[in-house]
Each structure stands twice: as C-alpha cells, then as structure tokens.
Amino acid sequence: MYAERINALPPYLFATIDEAKAEMMNKGVDVIDLGVGDPDQATPEHIIESMCEAVKDPVNHKYPSYSGLIDFREAAATWLKNEKGIDVDPVTETLTMIGSKEGVAHIPLAFINPGDIALVPDPAYPVYKIGTQFAGGTPYIMPLLKENSFLPDLKNIPQDVLKKAKLMFLNYPNNPTSATATKDFFKEVVDFAKENNIIVIHDNAYSEMVYDEYNAPNFLDVDGAKDVGIELYSLSKTYNMTGWRIAFAVGNSDIISGLGKVKSNIDSGAFDAIQRAGITALTSSQQCVADMNNLYTKRRDTLLKGLNQMGLDVKPPKATFYVWAPIPEKYTSIEFSKLLLEEAGIVATPGVGFGEYGEGYIRFALTRSVERIGEAVERMEKLEL
Ligand SMILES: *Cc1c(COP(=O)(O)O)cnc(C)c1O
C-alpha cells in the first residue's frame, strides 16, 4: 500500500519507548520523563499577550506571504545583527519557516537530484537523513566520535563521495551530543564547501541555549560562509515555543530562494499572528532567555553530580539541554534505557535512536524540575550497574 520511501523508513524507536513508558505508568509507577527534547516551561507571557492581540486582528487571518512577513524577516535580521553581529538582507537572505524541521525536510527537494549525496552527521536529528532520502538522495554518514569532539572528520570523506555530494548538514550546539563547534571548525567547513562545491546547512536550533558565560559560534559569522551556506534559527527552544512552529533561515540568497521555491509549492507560509508574536519574542528584552538558561544550569548540575557519583564520566555541557552520557559497556543503549525505566522509572533516550554511532550513550533531556531531576538521581544511585 505504501510508497517505497515510507516502507524504507526505520522502525520508530520513540513509539516503542512511549509504549513502555505508558505500561509503567499503568502499573502506577511515578515515571520521570527525561526523554523528550521539548521545554517544560510555558512560552513567556509577553509573547502570549502579543499573540492574543495579533489573532484578533483580521489583517492576520489571510494567507501569509510565501517568504514570510517582511516585518518578521526584518525583526530576524535585526536580532541577528544585535545578538551575533551578523548582517543579512531581510528581503533576499531571510525566509520564515514553519519551524526549522520544515526547512530541513524541504531543503533536499530544492537541491538533491536522484543519485546525489548529502553528508549527514550520525548521531543526529533524524530529519537530515530522512529528508535526503525522501528527495531521492543518498545520505553519506559522517560519524561524530568522542575522539574528534563529536565533530565530523572532513578529511576522511572519500573523493568519490565528495564528487557526488551536494549538501552537508551540521548542527552545533549539537543534539544529541551537546557538543559545540569552534569558529576554526566552521572556517574549515567553509574551505571544504568551496573546494568541493557543497551547500552547507547549519541547523542552529540551540544557538541561545548556552551556559557558564559560553557563547556558541555561528556559522554565518565566518568569512565566506554566506557564499556556501545558510543557517537555520528556531524560536522553538529559545522561547519555549515548540508548538507554535516558527523559525527562520538566513544566508546565501540562492539557497534561500531554492528553499522558498519548494515551500511556495507545498505550504502557504506561517500564520501571520504567530509571526507577529515572533517579532515580539525577537525584539523584546532577552531576559527570558537568560532566566531559562539559569534554570537549565541548575538542572544540569543536579544531574551531573548524580551521574558522576555513579561513576559515569560526563562533563557538564556548555550548551543545549541535553546530557549525553556514556553507559557501562556491558549494556547496549536500548538495554540501558530499559533498565532505567523498569528499575528506576526514568525515561531517557537510547543513543542508537539517533543513529548507529549513538550506540554506547544515553541522552537525558533537562526538561524536568531540579526536584524531579534530584529524585531521578537518587533512584539511579540505588541501581546495581
Ligand atoms: C528541536 C530541534 C529542531 C526543531 O526545531 P523546530 O524549529 O521546532 O522545527 C531542529 N533541529 C534540531 C537539531 C533540534 O533538536
């Protein structure tokens, strides 16, 4: 009944985890869910207020423009200038997306012909690989290994792959490893992309989720980046707006235009009222972001203390709300997550769910209160590992 592209999809691991979680809850277990990468806190009040106003105004009820409200794109460009010192043209180099997942999934349709290769990291957000396959392309896996600080080893990619490679996906600060990239790495990427004629898509969904005075470098901040790539910024994690579906792409105008062509034939843009609320998010005080990061720092430190006491070697992440923990060698990541759930009532995501190179790790999301994370730590410390 289904098309090949659907039949070829890998089994959805997260559905299995959801089932196991539901089973435990039915048994009356008080489950602590550190599985999903979805902020637990509400969208800040001033953004909600702005949405309420915008939704009442009939001017916002019509079909949005394909490339997004110019006011939103201008707000995005101004935010980028103020926060990152990066210049983009709001008209030709900025595009509203219905969440960055939408952009990631549609980009291959604009650039990949059958037989073309997209370079995708592993472990990673699954949409890079699946978006490539949906477009008829072939993903080439770039392993993210601890010994390379979870950065891809560009020198290791074979020449015959490079000849067919059209796109490369990157994501730093990284989900799931919480690794960060250096500006030098991004420079290397720009040189590599120019040499091999590869389009770079940098998914910067965690650009603002940073701790301990750390500032994550931005791809577009590197000289020449705009010649080869675009960067995707999302309001989802930054402002607790995952359900609202709002993000923007910035960078090379031809790449932006390619994505725009796909979008104008598939979707009809993001709801104008949501873009209005997005303008409020981007142009108001950014104190709410700092407050969230303080909260995540406390949660991170609570979890880290517990994991280190258990003898797991984990360094505090400088960014993202994930802790990527190596697990004892006698378990697979699926076995270990099963053990956590069944013996301690804790949901965490097995690394292999993000690709084969995620094996040996488990991902905790800092999306529960300090108290609940503290409780999870107490339960884990009682486990016989
Ligand atoms: C959460 C996440 C996204 C999704 O962002 P949306 O803007 O909500 O679609 C994209 N990329 C990565 C790596 C993520 O973890």
Short mmCIF file of C-alpha atoms and ligand atoms in Angstrom, two decimals:
data_model
loop_
_atom_site.label_atom_id
_atom_site.label_comp_id
_atom_site.label_asym_id
_atom_site.label_seq_id
_atom_site.Cartn_x
_atom_site.Cartn_y
_atom_site.Cartn_z
CA MET A 1 0.00 0.00 0.00
CA TYR A 2 2.72 2.50 0.95
CA ALA A 3 5.31 4.10 -1.25
CA GLU A 4 8.88 2.80 -1.12
CA ARG A 5 10.03 5.91 0.74
CA ILE A 6 7.63 5.05 3.55
CA ASN A 7 8.45 1.35 3.56
CA ALA A 8 12.12 2.25 3.76
CA LEU A 9 11.69 4.25 6.99
CA PRO A 10 13.46 2.78 10.01
CA PRO A 11 11.24 1.49 12.82
CA TYR A 12 10.25 4.39 15.04
CA LEU A 13 12.11 3.74 18.26
CA PHE A 14 10.39 6.53 20.14
CA ALA A 15 6.99 4.89 19.72
CA THR A 16 8.37 1.80 21.47
CA ILE A 17 9.68 3.95 24.31
CA ASP A 18 6.31 5.69 24.65
CA GLU A 19 4.60 2.31 24.89
CA ALA A 20 6.99 1.06 27.57
CA LYS A 21 6.51 4.32 29.48
CA ALA A 22 2.70 4.03 29.31
CA GLU A 23 2.94 0.46 30.56
CA MET A 24 4.95 1.56 33.61
CA MET A 25 2.52 4.39 34.34
CA ASN A 26 -0.40 1.97 34.12
CA LYS A 27 1.32 -0.08 36.79
CA GLY A 28 1.29 3.02 38.98
CA VAL A 29 4.99 3.85 38.67
CA ASP A 30 5.83 7.55 39.14
CA VAL A 31 7.74 7.97 35.87
CA ILE A 32 10.27 10.81 35.45
CA ASP A 33 10.48 11.59 31.76
CA LEU A 34 13.86 12.94 30.70
CA GLY A 35 13.33 11.64 27.19
CA VAL A 36 11.83 14.36 25.07
CA GLY A 37 13.67 17.47 23.90
CA ASP A 38 10.69 19.74 24.47
CA PRO A 39 10.87 22.60 27.01
CA ASP A 40 8.60 22.00 30.02
CA GLN A 41 8.15 25.73 30.80
CA ALA A 42 5.47 27.97 29.28
CA THR A 43 6.10 30.46 26.49
CA PRO A 44 6.93 33.84 28.15
CA GLU A 45 3.86 35.94 28.95
CA HIS A 46 4.72 38.93 26.74
CA ILE A 47 4.87 36.66 23.69
CA ILE A 48 1.50 35.09 24.52
CA GLU A 49 -0.03 38.57 25.00
CA SER A 50 1.27 39.64 21.63
CA MET A 51 -0.25 36.55 20.01
CA CYS A 52 -3.63 37.26 21.63
CA GLU A 53 -3.65 40.75 20.14
CA ALA A 54 -2.48 39.59 16.73
CA VAL A 55 -5.01 36.81 16.46
CA LYS A 56 -7.87 39.28 16.97
CA ASP A 57 -6.77 41.40 14.01
CA PRO A 58 -8.40 40.24 10.74
CA VAL A 59 -5.41 41.50 8.79
CA ASN A 60 -3.59 38.44 10.15
CA HIS A 61 -6.30 35.96 9.10
CA LYS A 62 -5.40 35.78 5.41
CA TYR A 63 -2.92 33.59 3.58
CA PRO A 64 0.54 34.65 4.71
CA SER A 65 3.14 35.67 2.13
CA TYR A 66 5.30 32.74 0.98
CA SER A 67 8.59 34.13 2.15
CA GLY A 68 7.12 35.39 5.42
CA LEU A 69 6.01 38.77 6.77
CA ILE A 70 8.59 41.35 5.89
CA ASP A 71 8.24 42.71 9.45
CA PHE A 72 9.19 39.30 10.84
CA ARG A 73 12.13 38.96 8.48
CA GLU A 74 13.32 42.44 9.42
CA ALA A 75 13.00 41.59 13.11
CA ALA A 76 15.00 38.40 12.50
CA ALA A 77 17.72 40.30 10.62
CA THR A 78 17.91 42.96 13.35
CA TRP A 79 18.07 40.30 16.07
CA LEU A 80 20.89 38.59 14.17
CA LYS A 81 22.78 41.87 13.91
CA ASN A 82 22.29 42.80 17.57
CA GLU A 83 22.89 39.39 19.11
CA LYS A 84 25.51 37.95 16.74
CA GLY A 85 26.89 40.86 14.73
CA ILE A 86 25.81 39.14 11.51
CA ASP A 87 24.41 41.11 8.56
CA VAL A 88 21.71 39.64 6.34
CA ASP A 89 19.29 41.25 3.92
CA PRO A 90 15.76 40.67 5.24
CA VAL A 91 14.35 40.55 1.69
CA THR A 92 16.72 38.26 -0.20
CA GLU A 93 18.63 36.46 2.55
CA THR A 94 15.91 35.71 5.11
CA LEU A 95 12.96 33.33 4.97
CA THR A 96 10.29 32.45 7.53
CA MET A 97 9.90 28.71 8.15
CA ILE A 98 7.14 26.75 9.86
CA GLY A 99 9.72 25.52 12.36
CA SER A 100 13.22 24.53 11.33
CA LYS A 101 12.17 20.90 10.92
CA GLU A 102 10.06 22.06 7.98
CA GLY A 103 13.09 23.76 6.44
CA VAL A 104 15.38 20.78 6.99
CA ALA A 105 12.85 18.41 5.42
CA HIS A 106 12.27 20.63 2.37
CA ILE A 107 15.84 21.72 1.60
CA PRO A 108 16.85 18.44 -0.13
CA LEU A 109 13.88 18.79 -2.51
CA ALA A 110 15.44 22.01 -3.79
CA PHE A 111 18.99 20.74 -4.31
CA ILE A 112 19.13 16.96 -4.50
CA ASN A 113 18.69 15.00 -7.71
CA PRO A 114 18.41 11.21 -7.62
CA GLY A 115 21.88 9.81 -7.03
CA ASP A 116 23.18 12.95 -5.33
CA ILE A 117 24.69 12.61 -1.89
CA ALA A 118 24.00 14.62 1.26
CA LEU A 119 26.58 14.45 4.03
CA VAL A 120 24.76 13.83 7.30
CA PRO A 121 26.14 13.51 10.81
CA ASP A 122 25.47 10.46 12.99
CA PRO A 123 24.25 10.53 15.77
CA ALA A 124 21.85 13.27 14.73
CA TYR A 125 18.40 14.69 14.47
CA PRO A 126 16.83 12.09 12.15
CA VAL A 127 15.31 14.55 9.64
CA TYR A 128 18.61 15.26 7.82
CA LYS A 129 18.84 11.67 6.69
CA ILE A 130 15.17 11.06 6.04
CA GLY A 131 14.68 14.41 4.24
CA THR A 132 17.54 13.41 1.93
CA GLN A 133 16.01 10.00 1.25
CA PHE A 134 12.57 11.48 0.61
CA ALA A 135 14.16 13.63 -2.09
CA GLY A 136 15.70 10.56 -3.72
CA GLY A 137 19.19 11.33 -2.49
CA THR A 138 21.69 9.14 -0.72
CA PRO A 139 22.85 10.07 2.78
CA TYR A 140 26.55 9.62 3.48
CA ILE A 141 27.12 9.17 7.19
CA MET A 142 29.73 11.35 8.90
CA PRO A 143 30.37 9.70 12.29
CA LEU A 144 30.53 12.07 15.26
CA LEU A 145 33.08 10.45 17.55
CA LYS A 146 34.17 11.41 21.02
CA GLU A 147 37.85 11.41 19.99
CA ASN A 148 37.02 14.13 17.44
CA SER A 149 35.00 16.13 19.99
CA PHE A 150 31.85 14.99 18.13
CA LEU A 151 32.82 16.97 15.03
CA PRO A 152 32.84 15.23 11.63
CA ASP A 153 36.26 14.36 10.22
CA LEU A 154 36.00 16.11 6.85
CA LYS A 155 39.39 14.80 5.66
CA ASN A 156 38.07 11.27 5.97
CA ILE A 157 35.34 11.61 3.36
CA PRO A 158 36.32 9.69 0.19
CA GLN A 159 36.84 11.56 -3.12
CA ASP A 160 34.14 9.63 -4.97
CA VAL A 161 31.63 10.64 -2.29
CA LEU A 162 32.73 14.28 -2.49
CA LYS A 163 32.18 14.28 -6.25
CA LYS A 164 28.51 13.42 -5.77
CA ALA A 165 27.97 15.38 -2.58
CA LYS A 166 25.65 18.32 -2.98
CA LEU A 167 24.66 19.18 0.59
CA MET A 168 26.06 18.93 4.09
CA PHE A 169 24.03 19.15 7.29
CA LEU A 170 25.61 20.34 10.53
CA ASN A 171 24.15 21.16 13.95
CA TYR A 172 26.15 22.90 16.72
CA PRO A 173 25.42 23.22 19.60
CA ASN A 174 24.55 19.62 18.91
CA ASN A 175 21.58 17.41 19.56
CA PRO A 176 22.07 14.76 20.91
CA THR A 177 25.72 15.01 21.98
CA SER A 178 25.54 18.62 23.35
CA ALA A 179 28.92 19.19 21.66
CA THR A 180 29.84 22.67 20.48
CA ALA A 181 31.87 23.72 17.45
CA THR A 182 34.75 26.15 17.33
CA LYS A 183 34.98 29.02 14.89
CA ASP A 184 38.04 27.27 13.43
CA PHE A 185 35.92 24.25 12.62
CA PHE A 186 33.40 26.44 10.81
CA LYS A 187 36.29 28.02 8.87
CA GLU A 188 37.40 24.55 7.85
CA VAL A 189 33.83 23.81 6.73
CA VAL A 190 33.72 26.93 4.54
CA ASP A 191 37.01 25.99 2.83
CA PHE A 192 35.85 22.41 2.41
CA ALA A 193 32.50 23.50 0.95
CA LYS A 194 34.17 25.88 -1.53
CA GLU A 195 36.69 23.27 -2.60
CA ASN A 196 34.07 20.61 -3.17
CA ASN A 197 31.14 22.75 -4.24
CA ILE A 198 28.92 21.67 -1.37
CA ILE A 199 25.98 23.59 0.11
CA VAL A 200 26.15 23.84 3.91
CA ILE A 201 23.01 23.81 6.04
CA HIS A 202 23.79 24.72 9.62
CA ASP A 203 20.89 23.89 11.93
CA ASN A 204 21.36 26.29 14.85
CA ALA A 205 18.29 25.30 16.89
CA TYR A 206 20.22 25.65 20.18
CA SER A 207 22.01 28.92 19.39
CA GLU A 208 20.78 30.61 22.57
CA MET A 209 20.81 27.66 24.97
CA VAL A 210 24.28 28.24 26.41
CA TYR A 211 25.74 28.15 29.93
CA ASP A 212 28.60 29.42 32.07
CA GLU A 213 29.20 32.59 30.01
CA TYR A 214 29.81 30.48 26.92
CA ASN A 215 28.80 31.90 23.53
CA ALA A 216 28.34 29.42 20.71
CA PRO A 217 29.97 30.49 17.42
CA ASN A 218 27.63 30.97 14.48
CA PHE A 219 28.37 29.56 11.05
CA LEU A 220 27.47 32.80 9.26
CA ASP A 221 29.96 34.67 11.41
CA VAL A 222 32.81 33.06 9.44
CA ASP A 223 34.18 34.86 6.37
CA GLY A 224 32.82 33.31 3.20
CA ALA A 225 30.08 31.30 4.95
CA LYS A 226 27.39 33.19 3.09
CA ASP A 227 28.95 32.07 -0.22
CA VAL A 228 28.28 28.44 0.59
CA GLY A 229 25.50 28.08 3.11
CA ILE A 230 22.57 29.04 5.23
CA GLU A 231 21.88 28.88 8.92
CA LEU A 232 18.55 27.87 10.46
CA TYR A 233 17.45 29.64 13.64
CA SER A 234 14.42 28.48 15.58
CA LEU A 235 12.25 30.19 18.19
CA SER A 236 11.20 26.75 19.48
CA LYS A 237 13.80 26.02 22.13
CA THR A 238 14.88 29.64 22.70
CA TYR A 239 11.45 30.93 23.77
CA ASN A 240 9.67 27.67 24.73
CA MET A 241 7.67 27.88 21.51
CA THR A 242 7.95 24.36 20.11
CA GLY A 243 4.22 24.09 19.50
CA TRP A 244 3.95 27.41 17.69
CA ARG A 245 6.04 26.34 14.66
CA ILE A 246 8.17 29.35 13.85
CA ALA A 247 11.77 29.64 12.69
CA PHE A 248 13.80 31.43 10.06
CA ALA A 249 16.54 30.65 7.55
CA VAL A 250 19.28 33.17 6.78
CA GLY A 251 22.26 33.24 4.46
CA ASN A 252 23.07 32.71 0.78
CA SER A 253 20.28 34.23 -1.32
CA ASP A 254 20.30 31.48 -3.98
CA ILE A 255 19.94 28.78 -1.34
CA ILE A 256 17.23 30.76 0.46
CA SER A 257 15.47 31.21 -2.86
CA GLY A 258 15.67 27.46 -3.62
CA LEU A 259 14.04 26.60 -0.32
CA GLY A 260 11.45 29.31 -0.96
CA LYS A 261 10.56 27.76 -4.33
CA VAL A 262 9.87 24.39 -2.71
CA LYS A 263 7.86 25.95 0.08
CA SER A 264 5.71 28.08 -2.20
CA ASN A 265 4.60 24.88 -3.91
CA ILE A 266 3.95 22.88 -0.75
CA ASP A 267 2.89 25.09 2.15
CA SER A 268 1.37 28.53 2.33
CA GLY A 269 3.60 30.04 4.98
CA ALA A 270 3.43 30.53 8.73
CA PHE A 271 0.30 32.08 10.31
CA ASP A 272 0.85 35.85 10.38
CA ALA A 273 -0.31 36.11 14.01
CA ILE A 274 2.44 33.68 15.00
CA GLN A 275 4.97 35.72 13.05
CA ARG A 276 3.72 38.84 14.91
CA ALA A 277 4.30 37.05 18.22
CA GLY A 278 7.69 36.00 16.88
CA ILE A 279 8.54 39.66 16.25
CA THR A 280 7.73 40.36 19.90
CA ALA A 281 9.97 37.50 21.00
CA LEU A 282 12.89 38.73 18.87
CA THR A 283 12.58 42.45 19.60
CA SER A 284 11.76 42.43 23.36
CA SER A 285 14.18 42.06 26.24
CA GLN A 286 16.06 38.74 26.03
CA GLN A 287 15.97 38.36 29.82
CA CYS A 288 13.57 35.41 29.50
CA VAL A 289 16.29 33.51 27.63
CA ALA A 290 18.86 34.19 30.35
CA ASP A 291 16.33 33.10 33.00
CA MET A 292 15.70 29.81 31.22
CA ASN A 293 19.42 29.20 30.87
CA ASN A 294 19.88 29.75 34.61
CA LEU A 295 17.17 27.19 35.26
CA TYR A 296 18.76 24.67 32.90
CA THR A 297 22.17 25.25 34.52
CA LYS A 298 20.79 24.22 37.92
CA ARG A 299 19.15 21.15 36.44
CA ARG A 300 22.31 20.23 34.56
CA ASP A 301 24.42 20.49 37.71
CA THR A 302 21.98 18.35 39.69
CA LEU A 303 22.05 15.60 37.06
CA LEU A 304 25.81 15.81 36.53
CA LYS A 305 26.56 15.44 40.23
CA GLY A 306 24.47 12.29 40.33
CA LEU A 307 25.94 10.76 37.18
CA ASN A 308 29.49 11.44 38.36
CA GLN A 309 28.73 9.88 41.74
CA MET A 310 27.53 6.81 39.85
CA GLY A 311 30.94 6.65 38.19
CA LEU A 312 29.77 7.77 34.75
CA ASP A 313 32.31 10.04 33.10
CA VAL A 314 30.28 13.03 31.93
CA LYS A 315 31.47 16.63 31.56
CA PRO A 316 28.96 19.45 32.06
CA PRO A 317 27.66 20.51 28.64
CA LYS A 318 28.26 24.16 27.69
CA ALA A 319 25.13 24.28 25.55
CA THR A 320 21.80 22.57 24.69
CA PHE A 321 19.52 20.99 27.28
CA TYR A 322 20.93 17.50 26.79
CA VAL A 323 23.36 15.40 28.75
CA TRP A 324 25.00 12.73 26.58
CA ALA A 325 26.24 10.07 28.93
CA PRO A 326 28.39 7.05 28.08
CA ILE A 327 26.91 3.88 29.56
CA PRO A 328 28.59 0.83 31.09
CA GLU A 329 29.98 -1.37 28.31
CA LYS A 330 28.03 -4.48 29.22
CA TYR A 331 24.77 -2.85 28.09
CA THR A 332 23.50 -1.70 24.73
CA SER A 333 21.86 1.72 24.86
CA ILE A 334 18.43 0.13 24.43
CA GLU A 335 19.11 -2.32 27.27
CA PHE A 336 20.31 0.51 29.49
CA SER A 337 17.28 2.71 28.81
CA LYS A 338 15.05 -0.29 29.52
CA LEU A 339 16.84 -0.84 32.81
CA LEU A 340 16.45 2.83 33.76
CA LEU A 341 12.75 2.68 33.02
CA GLU A 342 12.00 -0.65 34.65
CA GLU A 343 14.24 -0.36 37.70
CA ALA A 344 14.10 3.38 38.33
CA GLY A 345 11.06 4.72 36.47
CA ILE A 346 13.23 7.07 34.39
CA VAL A 347 12.79 7.70 30.69
CA ALA A 348 15.97 8.57 28.79
CA THR A 349 16.65 8.15 25.09
CA PRO A 350 18.99 5.35 23.92
CA GLY A 351 21.79 6.80 21.80
CA VAL A 352 21.19 4.37 18.97
CA GLY A 353 17.87 6.15 18.35
CA PHE A 354 19.99 8.93 16.77
CA GLY A 355 21.99 6.59 14.56
CA GLU A 356 24.46 3.73 14.84
CA TYR A 357 27.24 5.97 16.18
CA GLY A 358 25.00 6.90 19.10
CA GLU A 359 25.42 3.38 20.48
CA GLY A 360 27.14 3.33 23.87
CA TYR A 361 25.39 6.50 25.03
CA ILE A 362 22.15 7.61 26.56
CA ARG A 363 20.59 11.08 26.26
CA PHE A 364 18.97 12.83 29.19
CA ALA A 365 16.91 15.98 28.47
CA LEU A 366 16.89 18.64 31.20
CA THR A 367 13.17 19.16 30.79
CA ARG A 368 12.04 18.44 34.36
CA SER A 369 12.41 20.47 37.57
CA VAL A 370 15.51 20.39 39.79
CA GLU A 371 13.41 18.45 42.34
CA ARG A 372 12.40 15.78 39.82
CA ILE A 373 15.92 15.51 38.43
CA GLY A 374 17.19 15.21 42.01
CA GLU A 375 14.69 12.40 42.57
CA ALA A 376 15.88 10.71 39.36
CA VAL A 377 19.48 10.94 40.59
CA GLU A 378 18.55 9.33 43.92
CA ARG A 379 16.83 6.49 42.13
CA MET A 380 19.76 5.96 39.77
CA GLU A 381 22.28 5.87 42.60
CA LYS A 382 20.42 2.86 44.06
CA LEU A 383 20.82 0.88 40.84
CA GLU A 384 23.25 -2.03 40.67
CA LEU A 385 25.09 -1.39 37.41
C1 LIG B 1 14.36 20.61 18.23
C2 LIG B 1 15.23 20.59 17.02
C3 LIG B 1 14.79 21.14 15.82
C4 LIG B 1 13.35 21.51 15.63
O1 LIG B 1 13.10 22.80 15.65
P1 LIG B 1 11.71 23.35 15.17
O2 LIG B 1 12.07 24.74 14.85
O3 LIG B 1 10.77 23.20 16.34
O4 LIG B 1 11.23 22.57 14.00
C5 LIG B 1 15.65 21.22 14.75
N1 LIG B 1 16.89 20.72 14.84
C6 LIG B 1 17.34 20.14 15.95
C7 LIG B 1 18.70 19.57 15.99
C8 LIG B 1 16.51 20.04 17.07
O5 LIG B 1 16.93 19.40 18.16
#
